[in-house]
Short mmCIF file of N, CA, C and O in Angstrom, two decimals:
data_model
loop_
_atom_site.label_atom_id
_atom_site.label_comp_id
_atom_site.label_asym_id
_atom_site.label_seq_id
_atom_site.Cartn_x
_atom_site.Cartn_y
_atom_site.Cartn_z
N UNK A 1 6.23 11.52 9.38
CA UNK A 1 7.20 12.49 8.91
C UNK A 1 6.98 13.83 9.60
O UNK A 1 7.71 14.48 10.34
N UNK A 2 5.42 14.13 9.01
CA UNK A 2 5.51 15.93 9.99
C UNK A 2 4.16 15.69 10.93
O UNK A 2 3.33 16.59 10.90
N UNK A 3 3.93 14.64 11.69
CA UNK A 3 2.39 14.69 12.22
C UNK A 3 1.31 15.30 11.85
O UNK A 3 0.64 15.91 12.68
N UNK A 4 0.99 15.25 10.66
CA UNK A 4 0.23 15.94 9.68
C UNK A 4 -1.09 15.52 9.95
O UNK A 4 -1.08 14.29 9.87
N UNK A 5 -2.27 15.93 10.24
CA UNK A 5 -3.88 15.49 10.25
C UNK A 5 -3.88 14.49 11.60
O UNK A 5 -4.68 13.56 11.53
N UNK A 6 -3.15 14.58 12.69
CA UNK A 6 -3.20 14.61 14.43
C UNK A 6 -2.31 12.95 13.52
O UNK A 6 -3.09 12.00 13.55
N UNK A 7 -1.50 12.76 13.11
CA UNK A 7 -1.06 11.62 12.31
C UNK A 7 0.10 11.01 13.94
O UNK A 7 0.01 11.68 14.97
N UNK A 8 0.80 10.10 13.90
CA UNK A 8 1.76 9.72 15.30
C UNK A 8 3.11 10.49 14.36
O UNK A 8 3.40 9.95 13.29
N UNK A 9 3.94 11.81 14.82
CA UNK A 9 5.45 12.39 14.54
C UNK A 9 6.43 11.07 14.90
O UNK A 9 6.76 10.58 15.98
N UNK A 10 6.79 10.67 13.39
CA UNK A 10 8.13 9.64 13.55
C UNK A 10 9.62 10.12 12.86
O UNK A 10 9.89 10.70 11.81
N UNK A 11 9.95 9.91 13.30
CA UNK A 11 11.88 10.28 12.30
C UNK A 11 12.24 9.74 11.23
O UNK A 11 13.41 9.38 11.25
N UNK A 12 11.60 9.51 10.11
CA UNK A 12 11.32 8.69 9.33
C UNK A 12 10.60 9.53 7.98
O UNK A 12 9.61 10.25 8.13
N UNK A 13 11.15 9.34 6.83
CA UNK A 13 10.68 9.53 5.60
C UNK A 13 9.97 8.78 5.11
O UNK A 13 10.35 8.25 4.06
N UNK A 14 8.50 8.40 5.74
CA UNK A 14 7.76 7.22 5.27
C UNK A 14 6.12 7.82 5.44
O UNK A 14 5.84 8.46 6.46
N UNK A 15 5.31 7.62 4.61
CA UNK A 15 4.06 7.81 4.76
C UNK A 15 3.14 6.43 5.01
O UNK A 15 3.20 5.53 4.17
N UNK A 16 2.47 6.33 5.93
CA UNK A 16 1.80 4.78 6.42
C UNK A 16 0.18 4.96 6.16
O UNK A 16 -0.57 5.73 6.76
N UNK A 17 -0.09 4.18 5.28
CA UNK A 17 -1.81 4.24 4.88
C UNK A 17 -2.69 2.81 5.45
O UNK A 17 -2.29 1.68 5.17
N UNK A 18 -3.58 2.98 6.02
CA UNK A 18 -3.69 1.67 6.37
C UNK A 18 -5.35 1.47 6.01
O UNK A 18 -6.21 2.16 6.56
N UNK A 19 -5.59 0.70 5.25
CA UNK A 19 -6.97 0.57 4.46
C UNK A 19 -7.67 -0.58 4.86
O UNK A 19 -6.97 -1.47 5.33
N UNK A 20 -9.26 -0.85 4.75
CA UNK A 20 -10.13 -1.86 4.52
C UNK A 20 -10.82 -1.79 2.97
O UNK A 20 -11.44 -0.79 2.59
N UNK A 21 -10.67 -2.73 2.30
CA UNK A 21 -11.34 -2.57 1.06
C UNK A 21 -12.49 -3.90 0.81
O UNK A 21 -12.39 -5.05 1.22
N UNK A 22 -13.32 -3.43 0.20
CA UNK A 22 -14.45 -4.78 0.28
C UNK A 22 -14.16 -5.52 -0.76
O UNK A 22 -13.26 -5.10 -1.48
N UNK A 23 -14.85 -6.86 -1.13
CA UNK A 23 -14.61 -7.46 -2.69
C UNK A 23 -15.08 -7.10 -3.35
O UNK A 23 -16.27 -6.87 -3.51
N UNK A 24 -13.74 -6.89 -4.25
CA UNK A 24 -13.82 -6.72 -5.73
C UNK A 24 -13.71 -4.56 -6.23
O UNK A 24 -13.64 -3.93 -7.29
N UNK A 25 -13.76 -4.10 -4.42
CA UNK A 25 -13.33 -2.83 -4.75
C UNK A 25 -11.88 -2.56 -4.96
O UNK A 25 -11.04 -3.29 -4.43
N UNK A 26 -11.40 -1.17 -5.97
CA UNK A 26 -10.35 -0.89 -6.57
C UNK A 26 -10.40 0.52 -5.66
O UNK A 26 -11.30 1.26 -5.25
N UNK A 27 -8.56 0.47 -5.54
CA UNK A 27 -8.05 2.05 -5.90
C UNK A 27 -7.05 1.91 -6.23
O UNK A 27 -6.56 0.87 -6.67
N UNK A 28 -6.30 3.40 -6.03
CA UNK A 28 -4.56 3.28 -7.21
C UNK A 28 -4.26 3.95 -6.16
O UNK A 28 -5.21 4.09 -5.40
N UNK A 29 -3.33 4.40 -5.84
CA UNK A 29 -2.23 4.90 -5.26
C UNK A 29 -1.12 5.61 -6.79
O UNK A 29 -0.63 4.96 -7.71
N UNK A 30 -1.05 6.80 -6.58
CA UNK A 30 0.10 7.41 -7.44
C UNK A 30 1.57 7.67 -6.50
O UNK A 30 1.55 8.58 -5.67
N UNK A 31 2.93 6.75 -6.70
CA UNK A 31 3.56 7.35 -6.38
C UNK A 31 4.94 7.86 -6.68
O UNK A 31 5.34 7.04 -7.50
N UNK A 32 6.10 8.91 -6.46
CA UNK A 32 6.74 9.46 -6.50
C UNK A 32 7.92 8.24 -7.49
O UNK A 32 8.47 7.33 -6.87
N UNK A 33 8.08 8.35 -8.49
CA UNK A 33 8.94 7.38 -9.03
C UNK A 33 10.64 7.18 -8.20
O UNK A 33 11.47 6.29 -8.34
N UNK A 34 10.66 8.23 -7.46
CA UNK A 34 11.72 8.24 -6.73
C UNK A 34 11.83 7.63 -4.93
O UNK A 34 12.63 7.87 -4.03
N UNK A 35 10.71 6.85 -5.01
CA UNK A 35 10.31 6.02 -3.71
C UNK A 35 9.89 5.01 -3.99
O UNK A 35 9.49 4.70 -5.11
N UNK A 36 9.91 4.05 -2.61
CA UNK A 36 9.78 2.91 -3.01
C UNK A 36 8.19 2.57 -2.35
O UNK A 36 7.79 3.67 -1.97
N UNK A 37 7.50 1.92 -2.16
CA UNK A 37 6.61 1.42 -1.74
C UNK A 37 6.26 -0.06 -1.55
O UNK A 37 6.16 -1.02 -2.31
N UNK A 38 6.10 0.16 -0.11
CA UNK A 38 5.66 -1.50 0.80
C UNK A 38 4.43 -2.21 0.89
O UNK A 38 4.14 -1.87 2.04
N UNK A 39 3.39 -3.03 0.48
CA UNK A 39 2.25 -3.33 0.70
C UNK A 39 2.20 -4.11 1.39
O UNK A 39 2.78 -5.07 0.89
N UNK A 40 1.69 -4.42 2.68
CA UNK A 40 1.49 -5.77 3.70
C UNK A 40 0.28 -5.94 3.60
O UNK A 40 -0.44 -4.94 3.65
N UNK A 41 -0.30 -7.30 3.42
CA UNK A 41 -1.53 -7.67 3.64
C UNK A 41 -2.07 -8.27 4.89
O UNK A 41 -2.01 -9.50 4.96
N UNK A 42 -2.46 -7.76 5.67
CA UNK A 42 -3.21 -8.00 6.98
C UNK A 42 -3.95 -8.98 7.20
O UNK A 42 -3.71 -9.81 8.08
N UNK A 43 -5.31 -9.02 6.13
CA UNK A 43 -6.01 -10.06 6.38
C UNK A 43 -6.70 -9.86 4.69
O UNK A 43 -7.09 -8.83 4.14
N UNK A 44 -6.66 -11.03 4.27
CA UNK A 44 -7.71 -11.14 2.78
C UNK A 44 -6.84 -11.54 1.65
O UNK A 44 -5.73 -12.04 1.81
N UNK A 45 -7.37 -11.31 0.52
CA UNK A 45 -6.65 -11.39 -0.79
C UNK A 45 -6.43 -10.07 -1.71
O UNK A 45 -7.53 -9.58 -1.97
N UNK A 46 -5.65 -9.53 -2.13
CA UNK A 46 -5.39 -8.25 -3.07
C UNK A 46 -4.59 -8.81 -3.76
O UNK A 46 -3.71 -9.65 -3.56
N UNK A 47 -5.18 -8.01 -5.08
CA UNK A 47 -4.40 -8.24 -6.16
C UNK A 47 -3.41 -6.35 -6.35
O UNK A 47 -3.81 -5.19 -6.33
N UNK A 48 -2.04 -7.00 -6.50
CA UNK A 48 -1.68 -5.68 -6.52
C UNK A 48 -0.81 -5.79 -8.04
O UNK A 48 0.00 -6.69 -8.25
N UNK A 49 -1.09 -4.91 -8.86
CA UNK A 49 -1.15 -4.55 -10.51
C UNK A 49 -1.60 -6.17 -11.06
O UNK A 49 -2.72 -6.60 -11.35
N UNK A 50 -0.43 -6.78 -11.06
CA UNK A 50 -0.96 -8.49 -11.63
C UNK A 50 -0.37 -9.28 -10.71
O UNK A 50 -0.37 -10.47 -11.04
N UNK A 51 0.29 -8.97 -9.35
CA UNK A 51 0.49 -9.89 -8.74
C UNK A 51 -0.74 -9.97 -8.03
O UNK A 51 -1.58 -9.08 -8.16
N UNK A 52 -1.03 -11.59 -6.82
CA UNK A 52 -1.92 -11.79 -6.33
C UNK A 52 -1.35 -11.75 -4.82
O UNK A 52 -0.21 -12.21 -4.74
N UNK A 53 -1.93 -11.24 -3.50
CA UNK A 53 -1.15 -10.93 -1.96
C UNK A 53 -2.04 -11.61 -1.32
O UNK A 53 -3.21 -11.26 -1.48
N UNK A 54 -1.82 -12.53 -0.60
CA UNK A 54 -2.82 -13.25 0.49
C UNK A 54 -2.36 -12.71 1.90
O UNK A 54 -1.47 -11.88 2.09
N UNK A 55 -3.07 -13.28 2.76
CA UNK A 55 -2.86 -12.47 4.46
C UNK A 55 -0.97 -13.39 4.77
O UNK A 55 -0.58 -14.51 4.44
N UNK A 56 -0.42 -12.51 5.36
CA UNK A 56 0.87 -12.05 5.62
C UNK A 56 1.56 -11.72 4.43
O UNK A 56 2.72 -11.36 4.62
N UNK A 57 1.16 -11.74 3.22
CA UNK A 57 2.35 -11.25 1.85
C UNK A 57 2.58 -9.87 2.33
O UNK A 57 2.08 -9.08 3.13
N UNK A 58 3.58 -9.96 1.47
CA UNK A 58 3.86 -8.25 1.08
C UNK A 58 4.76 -8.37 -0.48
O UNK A 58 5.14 -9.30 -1.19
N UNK A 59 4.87 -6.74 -0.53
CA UNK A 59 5.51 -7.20 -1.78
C UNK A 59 5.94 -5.42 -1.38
O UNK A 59 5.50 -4.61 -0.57
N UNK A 60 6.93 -5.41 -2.33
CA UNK A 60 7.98 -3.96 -2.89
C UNK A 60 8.15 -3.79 -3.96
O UNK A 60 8.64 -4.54 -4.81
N UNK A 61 7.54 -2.24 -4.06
CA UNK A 61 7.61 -1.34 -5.42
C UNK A 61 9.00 -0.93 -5.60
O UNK A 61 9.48 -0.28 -4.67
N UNK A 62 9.33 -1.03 -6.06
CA UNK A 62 11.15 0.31 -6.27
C UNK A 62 10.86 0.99 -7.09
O UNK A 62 11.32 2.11 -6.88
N UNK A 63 10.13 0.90 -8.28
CA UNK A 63 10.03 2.01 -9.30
C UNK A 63 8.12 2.10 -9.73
O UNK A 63 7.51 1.67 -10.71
N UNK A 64 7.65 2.86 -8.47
CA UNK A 64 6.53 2.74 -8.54
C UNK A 64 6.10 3.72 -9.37
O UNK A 64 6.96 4.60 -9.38
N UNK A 65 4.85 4.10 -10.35
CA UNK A 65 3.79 5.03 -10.33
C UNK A 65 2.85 4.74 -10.07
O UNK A 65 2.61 4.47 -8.90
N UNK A 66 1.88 4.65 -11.04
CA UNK A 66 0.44 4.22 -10.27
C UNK A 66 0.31 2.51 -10.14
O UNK A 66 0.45 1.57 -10.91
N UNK A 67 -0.04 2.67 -8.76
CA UNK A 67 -0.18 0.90 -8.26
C UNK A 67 -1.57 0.97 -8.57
O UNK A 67 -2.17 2.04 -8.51
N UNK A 68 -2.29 -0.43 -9.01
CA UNK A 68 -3.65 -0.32 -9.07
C UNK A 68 -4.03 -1.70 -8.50
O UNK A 68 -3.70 -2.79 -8.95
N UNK A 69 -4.81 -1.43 -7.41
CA UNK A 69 -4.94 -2.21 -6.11
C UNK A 69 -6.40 -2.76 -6.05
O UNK A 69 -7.32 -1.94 -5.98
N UNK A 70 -6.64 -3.97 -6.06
CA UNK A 70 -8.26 -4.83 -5.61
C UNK A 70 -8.20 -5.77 -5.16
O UNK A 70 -7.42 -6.71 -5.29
N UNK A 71 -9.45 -5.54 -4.28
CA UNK A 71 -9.62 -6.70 -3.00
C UNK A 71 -10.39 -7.68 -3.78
O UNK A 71 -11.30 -7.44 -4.57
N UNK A 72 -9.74 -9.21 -3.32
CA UNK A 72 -10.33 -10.27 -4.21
C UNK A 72 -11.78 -10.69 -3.45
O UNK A 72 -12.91 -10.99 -3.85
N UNK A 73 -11.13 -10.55 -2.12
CA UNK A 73 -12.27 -10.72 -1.02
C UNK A 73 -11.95 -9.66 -0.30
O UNK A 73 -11.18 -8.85 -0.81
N UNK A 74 -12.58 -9.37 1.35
CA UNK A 74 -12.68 -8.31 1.86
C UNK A 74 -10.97 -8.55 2.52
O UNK A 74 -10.37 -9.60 2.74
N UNK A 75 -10.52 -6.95 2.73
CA UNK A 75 -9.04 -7.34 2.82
C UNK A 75 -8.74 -6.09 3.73
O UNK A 75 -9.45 -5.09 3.79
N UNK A 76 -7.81 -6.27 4.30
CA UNK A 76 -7.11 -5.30 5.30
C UNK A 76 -5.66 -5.27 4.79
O UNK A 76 -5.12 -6.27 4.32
N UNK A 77 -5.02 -4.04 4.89
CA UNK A 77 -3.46 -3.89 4.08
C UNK A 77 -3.12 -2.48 4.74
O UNK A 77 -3.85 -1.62 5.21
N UNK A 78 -1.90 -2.56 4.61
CA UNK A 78 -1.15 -1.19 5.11
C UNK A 78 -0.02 -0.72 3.81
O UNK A 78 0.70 -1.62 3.36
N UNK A 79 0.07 0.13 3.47
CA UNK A 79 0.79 0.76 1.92
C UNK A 79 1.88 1.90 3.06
O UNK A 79 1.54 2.60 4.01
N UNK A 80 3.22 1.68 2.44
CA UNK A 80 4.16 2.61 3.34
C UNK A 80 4.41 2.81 1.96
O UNK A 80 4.26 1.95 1.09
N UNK A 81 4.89 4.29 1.73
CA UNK A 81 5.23 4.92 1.02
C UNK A 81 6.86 6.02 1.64
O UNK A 81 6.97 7.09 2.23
N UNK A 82 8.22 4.59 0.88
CA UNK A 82 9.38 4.93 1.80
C UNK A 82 10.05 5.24 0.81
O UNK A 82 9.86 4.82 -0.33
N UNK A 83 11.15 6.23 1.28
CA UNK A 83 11.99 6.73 0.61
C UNK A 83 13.46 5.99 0.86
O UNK A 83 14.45 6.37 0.24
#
């Protein structure tokens, strides 16, 4: 959006997070109830709120707040945060 923290400037209302989490570690993500949010799973298992994401899932928030996110095993994922 604004190349923020040497980030790549795209034309695009989207924030791109791209994580490694180990098993059985947690985080949340808080977001804007007025965006939607994308989770792709890269490589591993995450559980995202009560669904379960294996390597290529994804899944879409439309009426997100806090997502609360754990790796079942060690996992790689990318979280877009789109408007």
């Amino acid at each position: 959006q604004d190349g923020s923290c040497n980030s790549m400037k795209i034309l695009q209302d989207v924030s791109v997070f791209a994580s490694v989490l180990e098993e059985g570690e947690k985080t949340n993500y808080l977001a804007d109830d007025k965006r939607n949010v994308y989770i792709h799973v890269a490589k591993g298992e995450l559980q995202v709120n009560n669904e379960v994401l294996h390597s290529g899932d994804a899944i879409i928030l439309t009426t997100p707040e806090i997502i609360n996110i754990k790796a079942m095993i060690e996992t790689e994922f990318l979280l877009f945060d789109l408007n």
